[in-house]
Coordinates of C-alpha atoms in Angstrom, one line a residue:
M1 CA -20.2 -6.0 -56.3
K2 CA -17.4 -7.9 -54.6
N3 CA -15.2 -4.8 -54.7
N4 CA -17.9 -2.7 -53.1
F5 CA -18.4 -5.3 -50.4
A6 CA -14.7 -5.5 -49.7
S7 CA -14.5 -1.8 -49.5
R8 CA -17.3 -1.7 -47.0
I9 CA -15.6 -4.3 -44.8
I10 CA -12.3 -2.4 -44.9
S11 CA -14.1 0.8 -44.0
I12 CA -15.8 -0.8 -41.1
M13 CA -12.5 -2.2 -39.8
L14 CA -10.9 1.2 -40.1
L15 CA -13.8 2.8 -38.3
A16 CA -13.4 0.2 -35.5
V17 CA -9.7 1.0 -35.2
M18 CA -10.5 4.7 -35.0
L19 CA -13.1 4.2 -32.4
A20 CA -10.7 2.0 -30.4
G21 CA -8.2 4.8 -30.5
I22 CA -10.8 7.2 -29.1
F23 CA -12.4 5.1 -26.4
I24 CA -9.6 2.9 -25.1
P25 CA -7.6 4.6 -22.3
A26 CA -4.1 5.8 -23.1
N27 CA -2.7 3.5 -20.4
F28 CA -4.0 0.5 -22.3
Y29 CA -1.3 1.1 -24.9
I30 CA 1.5 0.9 -22.3
T31 CA 2.8 -2.5 -23.2
A32 CA 4.7 -4.7 -20.8
E33 CA 7.7 -4.6 -23.1
A34 CA 7.7 -0.8 -23.4
V35 CA 7.5 -0.3 -19.7
A36 CA 10.0 -3.0 -19.0
N37 CA 12.4 -1.3 -21.4
D38 CA 11.8 2.0 -19.5
T39 CA 12.4 0.4 -16.1
E40 CA 15.5 -1.3 -17.3
S41 CA 16.9 2.0 -18.5
V42 CA 16.1 3.6 -15.1
I43 CA 17.7 0.8 -13.2
D44 CA 20.8 0.7 -15.4
G45 CA 21.1 4.4 -15.1
I46 CA 21.2 4.2 -11.3
L47 CA 23.8 1.5 -11.4
K48 CA 25.9 3.6 -13.8
W49 CA 25.6 6.6 -11.6
K50 CA 26.6 4.6 -8.5
Q51 CA 29.5 2.8 -10.1
N52 CA 30.4 3.6 -13.7
G53 CA 31.0 0.0 -14.6
S54 CA 29.5 -3.4 -14.2
A55 CA 27.0 -4.5 -11.6
Q56 CA 29.7 -6.8 -10.3
N57 CA 32.0 -3.8 -9.8
L58 CA 29.3 -2.1 -7.8
A59 CA 28.9 -5.2 -5.6
D60 CA 32.6 -5.2 -5.0
E61 CA 32.6 -1.5 -4.2
I62 CA 29.9 -1.7 -1.6
S63 CA 31.5 -4.7 0.1
D64 CA 33.7 -2.3 2.2
S65 CA 30.6 -0.7 3.7
M66 CA 28.3 -3.6 4.3
G67 CA 26.3 -3.3 7.4
S68 CA 25.3 0.3 6.5
S69 CA 21.7 0.8 5.3
I70 CA 22.6 2.1 1.8
S71 CA 25.1 -0.7 1.0
D72 CA 22.8 -3.4 2.3
W73 CA 19.9 -2.3 0.2
Y74 CA 22.2 -2.1 -2.9
A75 CA 23.2 -5.7 -2.3
I76 CA 19.6 -6.8 -1.9
S77 CA 18.6 -4.8 -5.0
L78 CA 21.4 -6.3 -7.2
S79 CA 20.4 -9.8 -6.1
R80 CA 16.8 -9.2 -7.5
Y81 CA 17.9 -7.9 -10.9
K82 CA 19.0 -9.8 -14.0
Y83 CA 22.7 -10.0 -13.2
N84 CA 24.5 -13.1 -11.9
I85 CA 26.7 -11.6 -9.2
D86 CA 29.4 -13.0 -6.9
F87 CA 28.6 -11.6 -3.4
S88 CA 31.4 -13.3 -1.6
K89 CA 33.2 -10.1 -0.8
C90 CA 30.0 -8.5 0.5
V91 CA 29.2 -11.6 2.7
N92 CA 32.7 -11.6 4.1
S93 CA 32.5 -7.9 4.9
L94 CA 29.1 -8.3 6.5
D95 CA 30.5 -11.2 8.6
K96 CA 33.2 -8.9 9.9
Y97 CA 30.6 -6.2 10.7
T98 CA 28.2 -8.5 12.5
N99 CA 31.0 -10.0 14.6
S100 CA 32.0 -6.7 15.9
A101 CA 28.8 -4.6 15.9
E102 CA 27.1 -4.1 19.3
N103 CA 23.7 -2.9 20.3
L104 CA 22.2 -2.9 16.9
R105 CA 18.5 -1.9 16.6
A106 CA 16.0 -4.5 15.7
T107 CA 15.3 -3.1 12.3
D108 CA 19.1 -3.0 11.6
M109 CA 19.4 -6.7 12.5
Q110 CA 16.4 -7.5 10.2
R111 CA 17.8 -5.6 7.3
I112 CA 21.2 -7.4 7.6
A113 CA 19.5 -10.8 7.9
I114 CA 17.5 -10.1 4.7
A115 CA 20.7 -9.0 3.0
Y116 CA 22.4 -12.2 4.0
T117 CA 19.5 -14.2 2.6
A118 CA 19.3 -12.2 -0.6
M119 CA 23.0 -12.9 -1.2
G120 CA 22.5 -16.6 -0.7
S121 CA 24.3 -16.9 2.7
K122 CA 23.1 -19.2 5.4
S123 CA 24.8 -17.2 8.2
D124 CA 23.9 -18.0 11.7
Y125 CA 23.2 -14.3 12.2
I126 CA 19.9 -14.8 10.5
K127 CA 18.7 -16.9 13.4
T128 CA 20.1 -14.5 15.9
A129 CA 18.3 -11.6 14.2
L130 CA 15.0 -13.4 14.0
N131 CA 15.0 -14.4 17.6
S132 CA 16.2 -11.0 18.9
S133 CA 14.3 -8.5 16.8
I134 CA 10.7 -9.2 16.2
G135 CA 8.5 -6.7 18.0
K136 CA 11.4 -4.9 19.6
L137 CA 11.0 -1.6 17.7
G138 CA 7.3 -1.2 17.0
I139 CA 5.4 -1.9 13.8
M140 CA 8.4 -2.0 11.5
S141 CA 10.1 -4.7 13.5
Y142 CA 7.0 -6.8 13.2
A143 CA 6.7 -6.2 9.4
Y144 CA 10.3 -6.9 8.6
G145 CA 10.2 -9.9 11.0
L146 CA 7.4 -11.3 8.9
I147 CA 9.4 -10.7 5.7
M148 CA 12.4 -12.4 7.3
L149 CA 10.3 -15.5 7.9
D150 CA 9.0 -15.5 4.4
C151 CA 12.6 -15.1 3.1
G152 CA 13.5 -18.4 4.4
A153 CA 14.4 -18.0 8.1
Y154 CA 12.9 -21.1 9.8
Y155 CA 12.8 -20.4 13.5
G156 CA 11.6 -17.3 15.3
S157 CA 10.5 -16.0 18.6
M158 CA 7.0 -15.6 17.3
T159 CA 4.9 -17.6 14.8
R160 CA 3.5 -16.0 11.7
D161 CA 0.0 -16.1 13.1
E162 CA 1.2 -14.1 16.1
I163 CA 3.1 -11.6 14.0
I164 CA 0.2 -11.0 11.6
N165 CA -2.4 -10.7 14.3
K166 CA -0.2 -8.2 16.1
I167 CA 0.3 -6.2 12.9
L168 CA -3.5 -6.2 12.2
S169 CA -4.2 -5.0 15.7
M170 CA -1.9 -1.9 15.1
Q171 CA -3.8 -0.7 12.1
F172 CA -5.5 2.8 12.6
S173 CA -9.1 3.4 11.8
D174 CA -8.3 5.3 8.6
G175 CA -6.6 2.1 7.2
G176 CA -3.0 3.1 7.7
W177 CA -0.2 2.2 10.0
G178 CA 2.3 4.5 11.6
L179 CA 5.3 4.7 14.0
M180 CA 3.5 6.9 16.5
Q181 CA 0.0 8.3 16.9
N182 CA -1.0 8.7 13.2
S183 CA -1.0 6.8 10.0
D184 CA 1.9 7.3 7.6
V185 CA 2.4 6.6 3.9
D186 CA 5.8 4.9 4.3
V187 CA 4.9 2.7 7.2
T188 CA 1.6 1.7 5.6
A189 CA 3.3 0.8 2.3
M190 CA 6.0 -1.3 4.0
T191 CA 3.4 -3.1 6.1
I192 CA 1.5 -4.0 3.0
Q193 CA 4.7 -5.4 1.5
A194 CA 4.9 -7.7 4.5
L195 CA 1.3 -8.8 4.5
A196 CA 0.9 -9.2 0.7
R197 CA 1.4 -13.0 0.7
Y198 CA -1.5 -13.5 3.1
Y199 CA -4.0 -11.5 1.2
K200 CA -6.3 -14.5 0.6
H201 CA -7.1 -14.6 4.4
S202 CA -10.3 -12.6 4.9
D203 CA -9.0 -10.4 7.8
V204 CA -5.7 -9.7 6.1
K205 CA -7.6 -8.9 2.9
T206 CA -9.9 -6.4 4.7
A207 CA -6.9 -4.7 6.3
I208 CA -4.9 -4.5 3.1
D209 CA -7.9 -3.1 1.2
K210 CA -8.4 -0.4 3.8
A211 CA -4.7 0.4 3.6
L212 CA -4.8 0.6 -0.2
D213 CA -7.7 3.0 0.0
Y214 CA -5.7 5.1 2.5
L215 CA -2.8 5.3 0.1
S216 CA -5.0 6.1 -2.9
K217 CA -6.5 9.0 -1.0
R218 CA -3.0 10.4 -0.3
Q219 CA -1.6 10.2 -3.7
Q220 CA -0.7 13.6 -5.2
T221 CA -1.8 14.9 -8.6
D222 CA 1.7 14.3 -9.9
G223 CA 1.4 10.6 -8.9
D224 CA 3.8 10.9 -6.0
F225 CA 3.3 10.8 -2.3
K226 CA 4.3 13.0 0.6
S227 CA 5.1 12.4 4.2
Y228 CA 4.7 15.1 6.9
G229 CA 3.8 17.6 4.3
T230 CA 6.7 17.0 2.0
P231 CA 6.3 15.2 -1.4
N232 CA 9.4 13.0 -1.8
A233 CA 10.9 10.1 -3.7
E234 CA 11.2 7.7 -0.8
S235 CA 7.5 7.7 0.1
T236 CA 6.6 7.2 -3.6
A237 CA 9.1 4.4 -3.9
Q238 CA 7.7 2.5 -1.0
V239 CA 4.1 2.7 -2.4
L240 CA 5.4 1.5 -5.8
L241 CA 7.1 -1.5 -4.1
A242 CA 3.9 -2.3 -2.2
L243 CA 1.8 -2.2 -5.3
S244 CA 4.2 -4.4 -7.3
T245 CA 4.3 -6.9 -4.3
M246 CA 0.5 -7.0 -4.4
K247 CA 0.7 -7.6 -8.2
I248 CA -1.2 -4.4 -8.8
N249 CA -0.4 -2.8 -12.1
C250 CA 0.4 0.8 -11.2
N251 CA 0.0 1.8 -14.9
T252 CA -3.6 0.7 -15.2
D253 CA -5.2 0.6 -11.8
S254 CA -7.5 3.7 -11.6
R255 CA -7.1 3.9 -7.8
F256 CA -3.5 4.9 -8.3
I257 CA -3.7 7.2 -11.3
K258 CA -4.3 10.9 -10.4
N259 CA -4.7 13.5 -13.1
G260 CA -3.3 11.0 -15.6
N261 CA -0.2 10.4 -13.6
T262 CA 0.7 6.9 -12.2
V263 CA 2.8 6.1 -9.1
Y264 CA 5.7 5.3 -11.4
D265 CA 5.3 8.7 -13.1
G266 CA 5.4 10.2 -9.6
L267 CA 8.7 8.5 -8.8
L268 CA 10.3 9.6 -12.1
K269 CA 9.5 13.2 -11.1
Y270 CA 12.6 12.9 -8.8
H271 CA 14.8 11.3 -11.5
N272 CA 17.9 13.4 -12.2
S273 CA 19.6 13.6 -15.6
D274 CA 22.7 11.7 -14.2
G275 CA 20.6 8.7 -13.4
S276 CA 20.3 9.4 -9.6
F277 CA 17.2 10.4 -7.7
S278 CA 16.6 13.4 -5.4
H279 CA 14.8 13.4 -2.1
T280 CA 12.6 16.4 -3.1
Y281 CA 11.7 17.7 -6.5
G282 CA 14.5 19.5 -8.2
G283 CA 17.0 18.5 -5.5
N284 CA 20.5 17.1 -5.7
S285 CA 21.4 13.5 -5.9
N286 CA 20.5 11.7 -2.7
Q287 CA 21.8 8.3 -1.7
L288 CA 18.7 7.2 0.2
A289 CA 16.2 8.4 -2.4
T290 CA 18.3 6.7 -5.1
V291 CA 18.6 3.3 -3.5
Q292 CA 14.9 3.2 -2.6
A293 CA 14.0 4.2 -6.2
L294 CA 16.3 1.4 -7.4
Y295 CA 14.7 -1.4 -5.5
A296 CA 11.2 -0.1 -6.1
T297 CA 11.9 0.1 -9.9
I298 CA 13.4 -3.4 -9.8
S299 CA 10.2 -4.6 -8.0
L300 CA 8.1 -3.1 -10.9
W301 CA 10.5 -4.7 -13.4
R302 CA 10.0 -8.1 -11.8
F303 CA 6.2 -7.7 -11.8
E304 CA 6.3 -6.7 -15.5
N305 CA 8.4 -9.7 -16.4
G306 CA 6.3 -12.2 -14.5
K307 CA 8.9 -12.8 -11.8
T308 CA 8.4 -13.4 -8.1
A309 CA 7.9 -10.4 -5.8
F310 CA 10.9 -8.4 -4.6
F311 CA 11.1 -10.1 -1.2
E312 CA 10.3 -13.6 -2.6
F313 CA 13.8 -15.1 -2.9
V314 CA 13.5 -17.9 -5.4
S315 CA 16.5 -19.7 -4.0
N316 CA 14.6 -20.5 -0.8
N317 CA 11.9 -22.3 -2.8
I318 CA 9.2 -21.2 -0.2
Q319 CA 5.9 -23.0 -0.7
R320 CA 2.8 -21.0 -1.2
E321 CA 0.2 -23.5 0.1
I322 CA -1.5 -23.2 3.4
S323 CA 0.0 -25.5 6.0
T324 CA -1.4 -26.6 9.3
K325 CA 1.9 -28.0 10.5
P326 CA 3.1 -26.3 13.7
E327 CA 6.0 -23.9 13.3
P328 CA 8.8 -25.0 15.6
K329 CA 9.7 -22.7 18.5
P330 CA 13.3 -21.6 18.7
N331 CA 15.8 -23.7 20.6
N332 CA 19.5 -23.4 21.0
S333 CA 20.4 -26.4 19.0
S334 CA 18.3 -25.6 15.9
S335 CA 19.9 -24.2 12.8
I336 CA 18.7 -21.9 10.0
S337 CA 17.1 -23.8 7.2
S338 CA 15.9 -22.7 3.8
K339 CA 13.2 -25.3 3.9
P340 CA 9.6 -24.3 3.4
D341 CA 8.1 -22.7 6.5
S342 CA 4.9 -23.6 8.2
S343 CA 2.9 -22.0 11.0
S344 CA 0.8 -23.1 13.9
N345 CA -2.6 -21.8 14.7
S346 CA -2.2 -19.2 17.3
N347 CA -4.6 -19.1 20.3
N348 CA -2.7 -16.4 22.1
I349 CA -4.6 -13.5 20.5
N350 CA -8.4 -13.4 20.4
R351 CA -9.5 -13.2 16.8
N352 CA -12.6 -14.3 14.8
N353 CA -10.4 -15.8 12.1
T354 CA -8.3 -18.6 13.6
S355 CA -6.9 -20.1 10.4
S356 CA -3.1 -20.3 10.0
Y357 CA -1.5 -17.7 7.8
S358 CA 1.4 -19.9 6.8
Q359 CA 2.5 -19.2 3.3
A360 CA -0.8 -18.1 1.9
S361 CA -1.0 -18.0 -1.9
Q362 CA 0.0 -14.7 -3.4
T363 CA -1.7 -15.3 -6.7
S364 CA -4.9 -13.7 -5.5
K365 CA -5.2 -10.1 -6.6
P366 CA -6.9 -7.4 -4.5
S367 CA -10.3 -6.3 -5.4
Q368 CA -10.3 -3.5 -8.0
S369 CA -13.8 -2.4 -7.1
S370 CA -12.8 0.5 -5.0
H371 CA -12.5 3.2 -7.6
I372 CA -11.0 6.4 -6.1
N373 CA -12.1 9.7 -7.5
S374 CA -9.0 11.4 -8.9
N375 CA -10.2 14.7 -7.4
I376 CA -9.7 13.5 -3.9
S377 CA -7.6 16.1 -2.1
S378 CA -4.4 14.7 -0.6
K379 CA -4.0 15.6 3.0
I380 CA -1.0 14.3 4.9
E381 CA -1.5 12.7 8.2
G382 CA 0.9 10.2 8.9
S383 CA 3.7 9.7 11.4
K384 CA 6.8 9.3 9.3
T385 CA 8.9 6.2 9.2
E386 CA 12.4 6.2 8.2
F387 CA 13.8 9.1 9.3
S388 CA 14.6 12.5 8.8
T389 CA 14.2 12.2 12.1
N390 CA 10.0 14.9 7.9
S391 CA 11.2 9.0 6.1
K392 CA 10.3 10.1 5.0
Q393 CA 12.6 8.0 7.0
N394 CA 13.8 10.1 6.0
V395 CA 9.6 12.7 10.6
E396 CA 9.5 16.1 8.7
N397 CA 8.3 18.4 11.3
S398 CA 8.6 15.9 13.8
A399 CA 11.8 15.5 12.0
I400 CA 11.5 11.9 11.4
R401 CA 11.9 10.7 7.9
K402 CA 11.5 7.0 7.3
A403 CA 11.6 3.7 8.9
E404 CA 14.0 0.9 8.2
S405 CA 13.4 -0.1 4.6
S406 CA 13.5 3.5 3.9
E407 CA 16.3 3.7 6.5
T408 CA 17.8 7.1 6.3
T409 CA 21.0 8.7 5.8
T410 CA 21.6 12.3 4.9
L411 CA 18.7 13.8 3.0
E412 CA 20.2 16.3 0.5
S413 CA 17.7 18.9 -0.7
S414 CA 18.1 21.4 -3.5
K415 CA 16.7 24.4 -1.8
V416 CA 18.2 24.2 1.7
E417 CA 18.7 27.5 3.4
S418 CA 21.4 27.4 6.0
I419 CA 21.9 30.2 8.5
E420 CA 25.3 29.8 10.2
N421 CA 25.9 30.9 13.7
S422 CA 29.4 32.2 13.2
D423 CA 31.6 32.9 10.2
I424 CA 28.4 33.0 8.1
E425 CA 28.9 32.6 4.4
E426 CA 25.3 32.2 3.4
I427 CA 22.7 34.9 4.1
S428 CA 19.0 34.0 3.9
E429 CA 16.0 36.1 3.6
Y430 CA 12.8 35.0 5.3
S431 CA 9.5 36.2 4.0
E432 CA 6.6 35.9 6.5
E433 CA 4.2 36.1 3.6
N434 CA 5.2 32.8 1.9
S435 CA 8.0 31.3 3.9
N436 CA 10.3 31.2 0.8
L437 CA 13.9 32.1 1.3
S438 CA 16.4 33.6 -1.1
K439 CA 20.0 32.9 -0.5
I440 CA 23.0 35.1 -1.5
E441 CA 26.6 34.5 -1.0
S442 CA 28.7 36.8 1.3
S443 CA 32.3 36.7 2.2
D444 CA 33.7 38.1 5.4
I445 CA 31.1 40.8 5.7
T446 CA 31.4 42.7 9.0
E447 CA 28.9 44.9 10.8
T448 CA 30.8 48.1 9.8
Q449 CA 30.2 47.1 6.2
A450 CA 26.4 47.1 6.7
V451 CA 25.6 49.6 4.0
N452 CA 22.9 49.8 1.5
Y453 CA 23.9 47.0 -0.9
N454 CA 20.8 47.5 -3.0
L455 CA 22.0 51.0 -3.9
I456 CA 25.5 49.8 -4.6
I457 CA 24.1 47.2 -7.1
A458 CA 22.0 49.9 -8.7
L459 CA 25.0 52.2 -9.1
F460 CA 27.0 49.3 -10.5
L461 CA 24.3 48.6 -13.1
L462 CA 24.3 52.3 -14.0
G463 CA 28.1 52.2 -14.5
I464 CA 27.7 49.1 -16.8
F465 CA 25.1 50.8 -18.9
V466 CA 27.1 54.0 -19.2
I467 CA 30.0 52.0 -20.5
I468 CA 27.7 50.3 -23.0
F469 CA 26.4 53.7 -24.2
V470 CA 30.0 55.0 -24.6
V471 CA 31.0 51.9 -26.6
L472 CA 27.9 52.3 -28.9
I473 CA 28.7 56.0 -29.4
I474 CA 32.3 55.2 -30.3
R475 CA 31.3 52.5 -32.7
K476 CA 28.5 54.8 -34.1
K477 CA 25.8 52.3 -33.4
L478 CA 23.8 54.3 -31.0
N479 CA 20.3 54.7 -32.5
K480 CA 16.8 55.2 -31.1
T481 CA 16.1 51.5 -30.9
N482 CA 19.2 50.7 -28.9
I483 CA 18.6 53.6 -26.6
I484 CA 15.0 52.4 -25.8
V485 CA 16.2 48.8 -25.3
L486 CA 19.0 49.9 -22.9
V487 CA 16.8 52.2 -20.9
V488 CA 14.1 49.6 -20.4
L489 CA 16.6 46.9 -19.5
F490 CA 18.3 49.3 -17.1
A491 CA 15.0 50.2 -15.5
V492 CA 14.0 46.5 -15.0
L493 CA 17.3 45.4 -13.6
T494 CA 17.5 48.3 -11.3
G495 CA 14.0 47.8 -10.1
I496 CA 14.7 44.2 -9.3
S497 CA 18.0 45.0 -7.5
L498 CA 16.2 47.6 -5.3
T499 CA 13.5 45.1 -4.3
I500 CA 15.8 42.3 -3.2
K501 CA 16.5 42.3 0.5
I502 CA 20.2 41.9 1.3
E503 CA 21.3 41.6 4.8
T504 CA 24.6 41.0 6.6
P505 CA 24.7 38.3 9.3
N506 CA 24.4 40.9 12.0
Q507 CA 21.5 42.6 10.3
Y508 CA 19.8 39.2 10.0
Y509 CA 20.2 38.3 13.6
N510 CA 19.5 41.8 15.0
E511 CA 16.3 42.2 13.0
A512 CA 13.5 42.7 15.5
S513 CA 12.1 39.3 16.1
D514 CA 9.4 39.9 18.7
N515 CA 8.1 43.3 17.8
K516 CA 4.5 42.3 17.0
Q517 CA 1.9 44.5 18.6
N518 CA -0.3 41.6 19.7
T519 CA -1.7 40.4 22.9
K520 CA -1.4 36.7 21.8
T521 CA 1.7 34.9 22.9
V522 CA 3.3 31.5 22.7
T523 CA 6.2 29.8 24.5
I524 CA 9.0 28.1 22.6
S525 CA 12.0 26.0 23.8
I526 CA 14.7 24.0 22.0
S527 CA 16.3 21.0 23.6
C528 CA 18.8 18.3 22.6
K529 CA 19.2 16.4 25.8
N530 CA 18.8 13.1 24.0
A531 CA 21.9 13.8 21.9
I532 CA 24.2 14.1 24.9
G533 CA 26.8 11.3 24.9
K534 CA 25.6 10.0 21.5
T535 CA 27.7 12.3 19.3
D536 CA 31.0 14.2 19.5
N537 CA 29.3 17.3 18.2
K538 CA 30.9 20.2 20.2
K539 CA 27.9 22.5 19.8
I540 CA 25.7 20.6 22.1
P541 CA 25.2 22.5 25.4
E542 CA 26.2 20.6 28.6
N543 CA 22.7 20.6 29.9
G544 CA 21.2 20.0 26.4
I545 CA 19.2 23.2 26.5
I546 CA 19.7 25.3 23.3
L547 CA 16.9 27.7 24.2
D548 CA 15.0 27.7 27.5
D549 CA 11.3 28.6 27.6
T550 CA 10.9 31.9 25.9
E551 CA 7.8 33.9 25.2
F552 CA 7.0 35.3 21.8
S553 CA 4.2 37.4 20.5
I554 CA 2.3 36.1 17.5
S555 CA 0.0 37.4 14.8
E556 CA -3.1 35.8 13.3
G557 CA -1.9 32.9 11.1
D558 CA 1.6 32.6 12.5
T559 CA 3.0 29.0 12.3
V560 CA 5.4 27.0 14.4
F561 CA 8.1 27.7 11.8
D562 CA 7.4 31.5 12.0
V563 CA 8.1 31.4 15.7
L564 CA 11.2 29.2 15.3
V565 CA 12.7 31.6 12.8
S566 CA 12.0 34.6 15.1
A567 CA 13.4 32.7 18.1
T568 CA 16.6 31.7 16.4
K569 CA 17.1 35.1 14.9
K570 CA 16.7 36.9 18.2
N571 CA 19.0 34.4 20.0
K572 CA 21.5 34.0 17.2
I573 CA 20.9 30.3 16.9
Q574 CA 21.8 28.5 13.6
I575 CA 19.1 26.7 11.7
D576 CA 19.2 24.6 8.5
Y577 CA 16.0 23.7 6.7
D578 CA 14.5 22.8 3.4
S579 CA 11.7 25.1 2.3
S580 CA 10.9 23.4 -1.0
N581 CA 7.5 22.1 -2.1
E582 CA 5.5 24.6 0.0
T583 CA 6.6 23.0 3.2
V584 CA 9.5 23.4 5.6
Y585 CA 11.6 20.6 7.0
V586 CA 14.1 21.5 9.7
K587 CA 17.3 19.5 9.3
G588 CA 19.6 21.1 11.9
I589 CA 19.5 23.5 14.8
N590 CA 22.6 24.9 16.5
G591 CA 24.8 22.7 14.4
L592 CA 23.1 19.5 15.5
Y593 CA 21.6 17.6 12.5
E594 CA 19.4 14.7 11.6
F595 CA 21.3 11.4 11.8
D596 CA 24.1 12.8 13.9
C597 CA 23.0 10.3 16.6
G598 CA 22.1 7.5 14.3
E599 CA 19.6 6.7 11.5
L600 CA 16.6 7.3 13.8
S601 CA 17.7 10.7 15.0
G602 CA 16.5 14.1 14.1
W603 CA 14.4 17.1 15.1
M604 CA 10.8 17.0 16.1
Y605 CA 8.4 19.5 17.4
K606 CA 5.5 19.3 19.8
V607 CA 2.7 21.7 20.6
N608 CA 1.2 21.4 24.1
G609 CA 2.9 18.1 24.5
E610 CA 1.4 16.5 21.4
T611 CA 3.2 15.6 18.1
P612 CA 1.1 17.2 15.2
N613 CA 0.8 15.3 11.9
V614 CA 1.5 18.4 9.7
G615 CA 4.7 20.2 8.9
C616 CA 5.9 23.0 11.1
S617 CA 5.1 25.6 8.4
G618 CA 1.5 24.3 8.3
Y619 CA 0.7 24.3 12.0
K620 CA -1.1 27.6 12.8
L621 CA -0.7 28.7 16.4
K622 CA -3.2 30.0 18.9
D623 CA -2.8 32.1 22.1
G624 CA -1.0 30.3 24.9
D625 CA 0.4 27.4 22.8
V626 CA 3.6 25.8 24.1
I627 CA 6.1 24.8 21.4
E628 CA 8.9 22.3 22.1
W629 CA 11.6 21.6 19.5
V630 CA 13.3 18.4 20.7
Y631 CA 16.0 16.2 19.3
T632 CA 15.3 12.5 19.3
A633 CA 17.8 9.7 18.9
N634 CA 15.1 7.0 18.5
I635 CA 12.2 8.2 16.4
G636 CA 10.5 9.9 19.4
K637 CA 10.5 6.8 21.7
D638 CA 13.1 8.5 23.9
L639 CA 11.0 11.7 24.4

């Protein structure tokens, strides 16, 4: 009897275990230890890729280039990981840079100040940056100004209340924030990072909840995010950092799991075998994407291990309680202190909630009640921060890629098609049907050599197969099976060779670009006036006009990119663009590229004077539209 009873108990327990395996979500089994081990391997892989040695060696290596966005973020990242690093060389290098640097942008100053703080320096530059940068460059200078205060900077030109109120007033109706006219994933995520500590305040909570809903709706089925039509690692990294800062578990929160993929899964989509990350899927190693993936993964690692948030520097011992003590206004005699900060109640901005935001508790978690359906279609709107200038400041079609924390340097992409203006070595094929380009190498092809290369390839294949037949006959191995295989193989390869379009440079540029029999027309112009005097690029026209107003015929469904290709072909203007991920991002025109005039520079396009919130390959034109391709040196603020 006892044995039967024991057997029944065991059976019930086994049944319970089986039912648990059926009904408990798979994500439940992702233990903190397992994920932590995974994040550590990703982090260590990046450090090994960047410097095949110790973390200290990496810190010493980047010391020579402190003051640049990439090196500063590596230093900040290393300070938040598990290694005990001597940053003295980096601090000394940064001192030299700040002593000689002139006319730095507000967000540059703030990044440098955060780097100083992360490395344990009490440099006077922190005070200078705080008093000279907040609000000087739009939303990002407010967000990073707030982060600076929370990192330990004591004085500032604005109180926390004033900064937070200003940030909240800049939120768009859809819940996001952006650099220009529309919400953007990167800017929204970075703003959440700044506001996270103040989530317990009702108005901040309302704003963050709306922002999280905005991000959830824009998550892709692979778990990643896109900006200006281009899925990319940087945007995904910023969202991951925002969630970790908010203490939201990206592996279990249903709002940020699409088609079974988490935000972290989305980031790993861009992980290369050598440990680095690419900007777009399948691309080459990219410095900006890699460093942003590094600090986002470190942020997740800190969350998993119960540590403070990425921008909460423990050495500053910042208090988390609400304080009513007034925050001192800046004066010339005051010095930077790592003492706990406090804020005054601000009466300068009319708001219903008048409570001080000083050092609000960060232990509160955002409401999990807003369950987002995983079938929500992700449509991009945003106006990109960090700059490709697609953020992706790296804006895509407005050419700007990402703002500050995603501060951009060259965005390397795996499927970039470059059409050179002279001495062309790469020949691209443009298909109006799907905007995909196939590239083939050419060396010193002249117009007199413009023969039928498809026929030459077919004849070459025929010669190869004849040789194979002869060899098989000589070796007495020619049988019915071999003949059938060779004939089929020859037919397939010949068919492929005859369908590939191969052009010489002159054939490409001389191809009729405006031969459409259509009464609908648009006007296009290309200008780089804002680059004059900001770069030594010799290809910039004296008047900054690459292409004056030119009229082109269009067909139904033609896009801004279609017309750009036609215009550059007809006028023999070089363009360089990335056509991966079903979108097109224009990197360079006429030899002038993104970042040639600084980290906020790049190509943008306008239609009828407005900056659209979709990629150039996604904007369909109508009769009479006026297209302007313009180069900006300051994320569109100089246009």
